[in-house]
Amino acid sequence: MTRFRVLVADDEAPARAKVKRLLADDARFVLEGEASDGTETLNRVAALRPDLLVLDVQMPGLTGFEVLEALGPEQCPAVIFSTAYDAFAVAAFEAQAVDYLLKPYDAERFARALERAYTVLQGGLPETARLQALLADLGRAPSSRPLERLVVKAGEAWVPLRLTDVWRLSSEDKYVRLHTAQGEHLVRQTLRSLEERLDPTRFVRVHRGDIVNLDAVARLEPWTHGDGILVLKDGSSVVLSRTWREAFLQRWGLEG
């Protein structure tokens, strides 16, 4: 019999203890580890490579949704949401997550969730299709409010990065380079897709391949053919294309 490895992520110790106790009743699954916040969950998934993640939605550091978004389809195991917020859980379920558990749940309900997970893990539902649908739905969810942070790789660990700390975003093929006062990070997204989720009162496109944080702009210098040079507070510079000049000036506080 195949035994699938499980990671439990919840900031409440009693909730983790309950999952561990219920898992012990099903020989098809074995507890591989646990995590108490979003960042720890990312690192534990990377280290343990569990088959199944029982995931709380509201956790310190990163929410369950942000954890899945950071993992991406390549690293994300099968997921059972465990949450007290039915709106989040229903949305995840409709996007073909394995299942959701609405707290408080009983042993019978947990057993049904495990049964669904076992079917999925044995190939009963194409994992790629399930994850693509889930991530597509998660990608639409934040559209009502600006993105506040991204999860980036720092050495072997994942860490949250506040967008207010990002001074410039530059396109590099299928990646975006995030420039901060402390260094640079690459994230696997296109500049266009990321732009749609940024705070439009803070970030503005200045070139086909660049977006700047208005708070990071020190001065604007004239250049040629209607283009300009934006000098940022860290001393770096970026071209302000005439295509985006008017929009930038309006956002910056000047009329075009």
JSON list of N, CA and C in Angstrom, two decimals, residues 175-213:
[
{"chain": "A", "resi": 175, "resn": "TYR", "atom": "N", "xyz": [10.61, 36.76, -16.47]},
{"chain": "A", "resi": 175, "resn": "TYR", "atom": "CA", "xyz": [10.83, 37.12, -15.08]},
{"chain": "A", "resi": 175, "resn": "TYR", "atom": "C", "xyz": [10.73, 38.63, -14.88]},
{"chain": "A", "resi": 176, "resn": "VAL", "atom": "N", "xyz": [10.58, 39.03, -13.63]},
{"chain": "A", "resi": 176, "resn": "VAL", "atom": "CA", "xyz": [10.63, 40.43, -13.26]},
{"chain": "A", "resi": 176, "resn": "VAL", "atom": "C", "xyz": [11.70, 40.59, -12.18]},
{"chain": "A", "resi": 177, "resn": "ARG", "atom": "N", "xyz": [12.59, 41.54, -12.38]},
{"chain": "A", "resi": 177, "resn": "ARG", "atom": "CA", "xyz": [13.62, 41.82, -11.37]},
{"chain": "A", "resi": 177, "resn": "ARG", "atom": "C", "xyz": [13.11, 42.92, -10.45]},
{"chain": "A", "resi": 178, "resn": "LEU", "atom": "N", "xyz": [13.09, 42.66, -9.16]},
{"chain": "A", "resi": 178, "resn": "LEU", "atom": "CA", "xyz": [12.64, 43.62, -8.16]},
{"chain": "A", "resi": 178, "resn": "LEU", "atom": "C", "xyz": [13.87, 44.30, -7.56]},
{"chain": "A", "resi": 179, "resn": "HIS", "atom": "N", "xyz": [13.93, 45.61, -7.66]},
{"chain": "A", "resi": 179, "resn": "HIS", "atom": "CA", "xyz": [15.08, 46.36, -7.14]},
{"chain": "A", "resi": 179, "resn": "HIS", "atom": "C", "xyz": [14.69, 46.98, -5.81]},
{"chain": "A", "resi": 180, "resn": "THR", "atom": "N", "xyz": [15.46, 46.72, -4.77]},
{"chain": "A", "resi": 180, "resn": "THR", "atom": "CA", "xyz": [15.23, 47.30, -3.46]},
{"chain": "A", "resi": 180, "resn": "THR", "atom": "C", "xyz": [16.53, 47.89, -2.94]},
{"chain": "A", "resi": 181, "resn": "ALA", "atom": "N", "xyz": [16.43, 48.61, -1.83]},
{"chain": "A", "resi": 181, "resn": "ALA", "atom": "CA", "xyz": [17.63, 49.19, -1.25]},
{"chain": "A", "resi": 181, "resn": "ALA", "atom": "C", "xyz": [18.57, 48.11, -0.73]},
{"chain": "A", "resi": 182, "resn": "GLN", "atom": "N", "xyz": [18.02, 46.93, -0.43]},
{"chain": "A", "resi": 182, "resn": "GLN", "atom": "CA", "xyz": [18.84, 45.85, 0.14]},
{"chain": "A", "resi": 182, "resn": "GLN", "atom": "C", "xyz": [19.34, 44.87, -0.92]},
{"chain": "A", "resi": 183, "resn": "GLY", "atom": "N", "xyz": [18.88, 44.96, -2.14]},
{"chain": "A", "resi": 183, "resn": "GLY", "atom": "CA", "xyz": [19.32, 44.02, -3.16]},
{"chain": "A", "resi": 183, "resn": "GLY", "atom": "C", "xyz": [18.25, 43.80, -4.20]},
{"chain": "A", "resi": 184, "resn": "GLU", "atom": "N", "xyz": [18.45, 42.76, -5.03]},
{"chain": "A", "resi": 184, "resn": "GLU", "atom": "CA", "xyz": [17.54, 42.47, -6.12]},
{"chain": "A", "resi": 184, "resn": "GLU", "atom": "C", "xyz": [17.02, 41.04, -6.01]},
{"chain": "A", "resi": 185, "resn": "HIS", "atom": "N", "xyz": [15.80, 40.85, -6.52]},
{"chain": "A", "resi": 185, "resn": "HIS", "atom": "CA", "xyz": [15.18, 39.52, -6.50]},
{"chain": "A", "resi": 185, "resn": "HIS", "atom": "C", "xyz": [14.50, 39.28, -7.84]},
{"chain": "A", "resi": 186, "resn": "LEU", "atom": "N", "xyz": [14.49, 38.03, -8.30]},
{"chain": "A", "resi": 186, "resn": "LEU", "atom": "CA", "xyz": [13.78, 37.66, -9.51]},
{"chain": "A", "resi": 186, "resn": "LEU", "atom": "C", "xyz": [12.53, 36.88, -9.14]},
{"chain": "A", "resi": 187, "resn": "VAL", "atom": "N", "xyz": [11.41, 37.20, -9.78]},
{"chain": "A", "resi": 187, "resn": "VAL", "atom": "CA", "xyz": [10.18, 36.43, -9.60]},
{"chain": "A", "resi": 187, "resn": "VAL", "atom": "C", "xyz": [9.70, 36.00, -10.98]},
{"chain": "A", "resi": 188, "resn": "ARG", "atom": "N", "xyz": [9.15, 34.81, -11.06]},
{"chain": "A", "resi": 188, "resn": "ARG", "atom": "CA", "xyz": [8.70, 34.27, -12.34]},
{"chain": "A", "resi": 188, "resn": "ARG", "atom": "C", "xyz": [7.30, 34.77, -12.67]},
{"chain": "A", "resi": 189, "resn": "GLN", "atom": "N", "xyz": [7.23, 35.98, -13.13]},
{"chain": "A", "resi": 189, "resn": "GLN", "atom": "CA", "xyz": [5.98, 36.58, -13.61]},
{"chain": "A", "resi": 189, "resn": "GLN", "atom": "C", "xyz": [6.35, 37.54, -14.73]},
{"chain": "A", "resi": 190, "resn": "THR", "atom": "N", "xyz": [5.37, 37.88, -15.55]},
{"chain": "A", "resi": 190, "resn": "THR", "atom": "CA", "xyz": [5.62, 38.91, -16.54]},
{"chain": "A", "resi": 190, "resn": "THR", "atom": "C", "xyz": [5.35, 40.27, -15.92]},
{"chain": "A", "resi": 191, "resn": "LEU", "atom": "N", "xyz": [5.99, 41.29, -16.47]},
{"chain": "A", "resi": 191, "resn": "LEU", "atom": "CA", "xyz": [5.79, 42.64, -15.94]},
{"chain": "A", "resi": 191, "resn": "LEU", "atom": "C", "xyz": [4.34, 43.06, -16.12]},
{"chain": "A", "resi": 192, "resn": "ARG", "atom": "N", "xyz": [3.73, 42.67, -17.22]},
{"chain": "A", "resi": 192, "resn": "ARG", "atom": "CA", "xyz": [2.35, 43.06, -17.49]},
{"chain": "A", "resi": 192, "resn": "ARG", "atom": "C", "xyz": [1.40, 42.45, -16.44]},
{"chain": "A", "resi": 193, "resn": "SER", "atom": "N", "xyz": [1.56, 41.16, -16.16]},
{"chain": "A", "resi": 193, "resn": "SER", "atom": "CA", "xyz": [0.66, 40.51, -15.20]},
{"chain": "A", "resi": 193, "resn": "SER", "atom": "C", "xyz": [0.85, 41.09, -13.80]},
{"chain": "A", "resi": 194, "resn": "LEU", "atom": "N", "xyz": [2.09, 41.41, -13.46]},
{"chain": "A", "resi": 194, "resn": "LEU", "atom": "CA", "xyz": [2.36, 41.98, -12.14]},
{"chain": "A", "resi": 194, "resn": "LEU", "atom": "C", "xyz": [1.83, 43.41, -12.05]},
{"chain": "A", "resi": 195, "resn": "GLU", "atom": "N", "xyz": [1.94, 44.15, -13.13]},
{"chain": "A", "resi": 195, "resn": "GLU", "atom": "CA", "xyz": [1.48, 45.55, -13.14]},
{"chain": "A", "resi": 195, "resn": "GLU", "atom": "C", "xyz": [0.00, 45.64, -12.79]},
{"chain": "A", "resi": 196, "resn": "GLU", "atom": "N", "xyz": [-0.78, 44.67, -13.26]},
{"chain": "A", "resi": 196, "resn": "GLU", "atom": "CA", "xyz": [-2.22, 44.69, -13.02]},
{"chain": "A", "resi": 196, "resn": "GLU", "atom": "C", "xyz": [-2.57, 44.58, -11.54]},
{"chain": "A", "resi": 197, "resn": "ARG", "atom": "N", "xyz": [-1.60, 44.10, -10.74]},
{"chain": "A", "resi": 197, "resn": "ARG", "atom": "CA", "xyz": [-1.88, 43.87, -9.33]},
{"chain": "A", "resi": 197, "resn": "ARG", "atom": "C", "xyz": [-1.21, 44.90, -8.42]},
{"chain": "A", "resi": 198, "resn": "LEU", "atom": "N", "xyz": [-0.49, 45.84, -9.00]},
{"chain": "A", "resi": 198, "resn": "LEU", "atom": "CA", "xyz": [0.20, 46.85, -8.19]},
{"chain": "A", "resi": 198, "resn": "LEU", "atom": "C", "xyz": [-0.74, 48.00, -7.84]},
{"chain": "A", "resi": 199, "resn": "ASP", "atom": "N", "xyz": [-0.38, 48.72, -6.79]},
{"chain": "A", "resi": 199, "resn": "ASP", "atom": "CA", "xyz": [-1.13, 49.91, -6.38]},
{"chain": "A", "resi": 199, "resn": "ASP", "atom": "C", "xyz": [-0.88, 51.02, -7.40]},
{"chain": "A", "resi": 200, "resn": "PRO", "atom": "N", "xyz": [-1.90, 51.43, -8.16]},
{"chain": "A", "resi": 200, "resn": "PRO", "atom": "CA", "xyz": [-1.68, 52.44, -9.21]},
{"chain": "A", "resi": 200, "resn": "PRO", "atom": "C", "xyz": [-1.35, 53.82, -8.66]},
{"chain": "A", "resi": 201, "resn": "THR", "atom": "N", "xyz": [-1.60, 54.07, -7.39]},
{"chain": "A", "resi": 201, "resn": "THR", "atom": "CA", "xyz": [-1.23, 55.35, -6.80]},
{"chain": "A", "resi": 201, "resn": "THR", "atom": "C", "xyz": [0.23, 55.38, -6.41]},
{"chain": "A", "resi": 202, "resn": "ARG", "atom": "N", "xyz": [0.89, 54.23, -6.40]},
{"chain": "A", "resi": 202, "resn": "ARG", "atom": "CA", "xyz": [2.29, 54.16, -5.97]},
{"chain": "A", "resi": 202, "resn": "ARG", "atom": "C", "xyz": [3.22, 53.80, -7.13]},
{"chain": "A", "resi": 203, "resn": "PHE", "atom": "N", "xyz": [2.76, 52.88, -8.02]},
{"chain": "A", "resi": 203, "resn": "PHE", "atom": "CA", "xyz": [3.64, 52.39, -9.09]},
{"chain": "A", "resi": 203, "resn": "PHE", "atom": "C", "xyz": [3.13, 52.87, -10.45]},
{"chain": "A", "resi": 204, "resn": "VAL", "atom": "N", "xyz": [4.04, 53.23, -11.32]},
{"chain": "A", "resi": 204, "resn": "VAL", "atom": "CA", "xyz": [3.66, 53.70, -12.65]},
{"chain": "A", "resi": 204, "resn": "VAL", "atom": "C", "xyz": [4.67, 53.20, -13.66]},
{"chain": "A", "resi": 205, "resn": "ARG", "atom": "N", "xyz": [4.19, 52.79, -14.82]},
{"chain": "A", "resi": 205, "resn": "ARG", "atom": "CA", "xyz": [5.09, 52.33, -15.88]},
{"chain": "A", "resi": 205, "resn": "ARG", "atom": "C", "xyz": [5.75, 53.54, -16.53]},
{"chain": "A", "resi": 206, "resn": "VAL", "atom": "N", "xyz": [7.03, 53.45, -16.75]},
{"chain": "A", "resi": 206, "resn": "VAL", "atom": "CA", "xyz": [7.77, 54.57, -17.35]},
{"chain": "A", "resi": 206, "resn": "VAL", "atom": "C", "xyz": [8.44, 54.16, -18.66]},
{"chain": "A", "resi": 207, "resn": "HIS", "atom": "N", "xyz": [8.46, 52.88, -18.94]},
{"chain": "A", "resi": 207, "resn": "HIS", "atom": "CA", "xyz": [9.10, 52.36, -20.14]},
{"chain": "A", "resi": 207, "resn": "HIS", "atom": "C", "xyz": [8.50, 50.99, -20.41]},
{"chain": "A", "resi": 208, "resn": "ARG", "atom": "N", "xyz": [8.67, 50.49, -21.62]},
{"chain": "A", "resi": 208, "resn": "ARG", "atom": "CA", "xyz": [8.11, 49.16, -21.93]},
{"chain": "A", "resi": 208, "resn": "ARG", "atom": "C", "xyz": [8.59, 48.11, -20.95]},
{"chain": "A", "resi": 209, "resn": "GLY", "atom": "N", "xyz": [9.79, 48.26, -20.45]},
{"chain": "A", "resi": 209, "resn": "GLY", "atom": "CA", "xyz": [10.34, 47.24, -19.56]},
{"chain": "A", "resi": 209, "resn": "GLY", "atom": "C", "xyz": [10.54, 47.68, -18.14]},
{"chain": "A", "resi": 210, "resn": "ASP", "atom": "N", "xyz": [9.96, 48.82, -17.73]},
{"chain": "A", "resi": 210, "resn": "ASP", "atom": "CA", "xyz": [10.23, 49.31, -16.38]},
{"chain": "A", "resi": 210, "resn": "ASP", "atom": "C", "xyz": [9.00, 49.94, -15.74]},
{"chain": "A", "resi": 211, "resn": "ILE", "atom": "N", "xyz": [8.84, 49.68, -14.45]},
{"chain": "A", "resi": 211, "resn": "ILE", "atom": "CA", "xyz": [7.84, 50.32, -13.59]},
{"chain": "A", "resi": 211, "resn": "ILE", "atom": "C", "xyz": [8.60, 50.89, -12.40]},
{"chain": "A", "resi": 212, "resn": "VAL", "atom": "N", "xyz": [8.26, 52.09, -11.98]},
{"chain": "A", "resi": 212, "resn": "VAL", "atom": "CA", "xyz": [8.95, 52.67, -10.82]},
{"chain": "A", "resi": 212, "resn": "VAL", "atom": "C", "xyz": [7.96, 52.96, -9.70]},
{"chain": "A", "resi": 213, "resn": "ASN", "atom": "N", "xyz": [8.51, 52.95, -8.49]},
{"chain": "A", "resi": 213, "resn": "ASN", "atom": "CA", "xyz": [7.78, 53.38, -7.31]},
{"chain": "A", "resi": 213, "resn": "ASN", "atom": "C", "xyz": [7.92, 54.90, -7.23]}
]
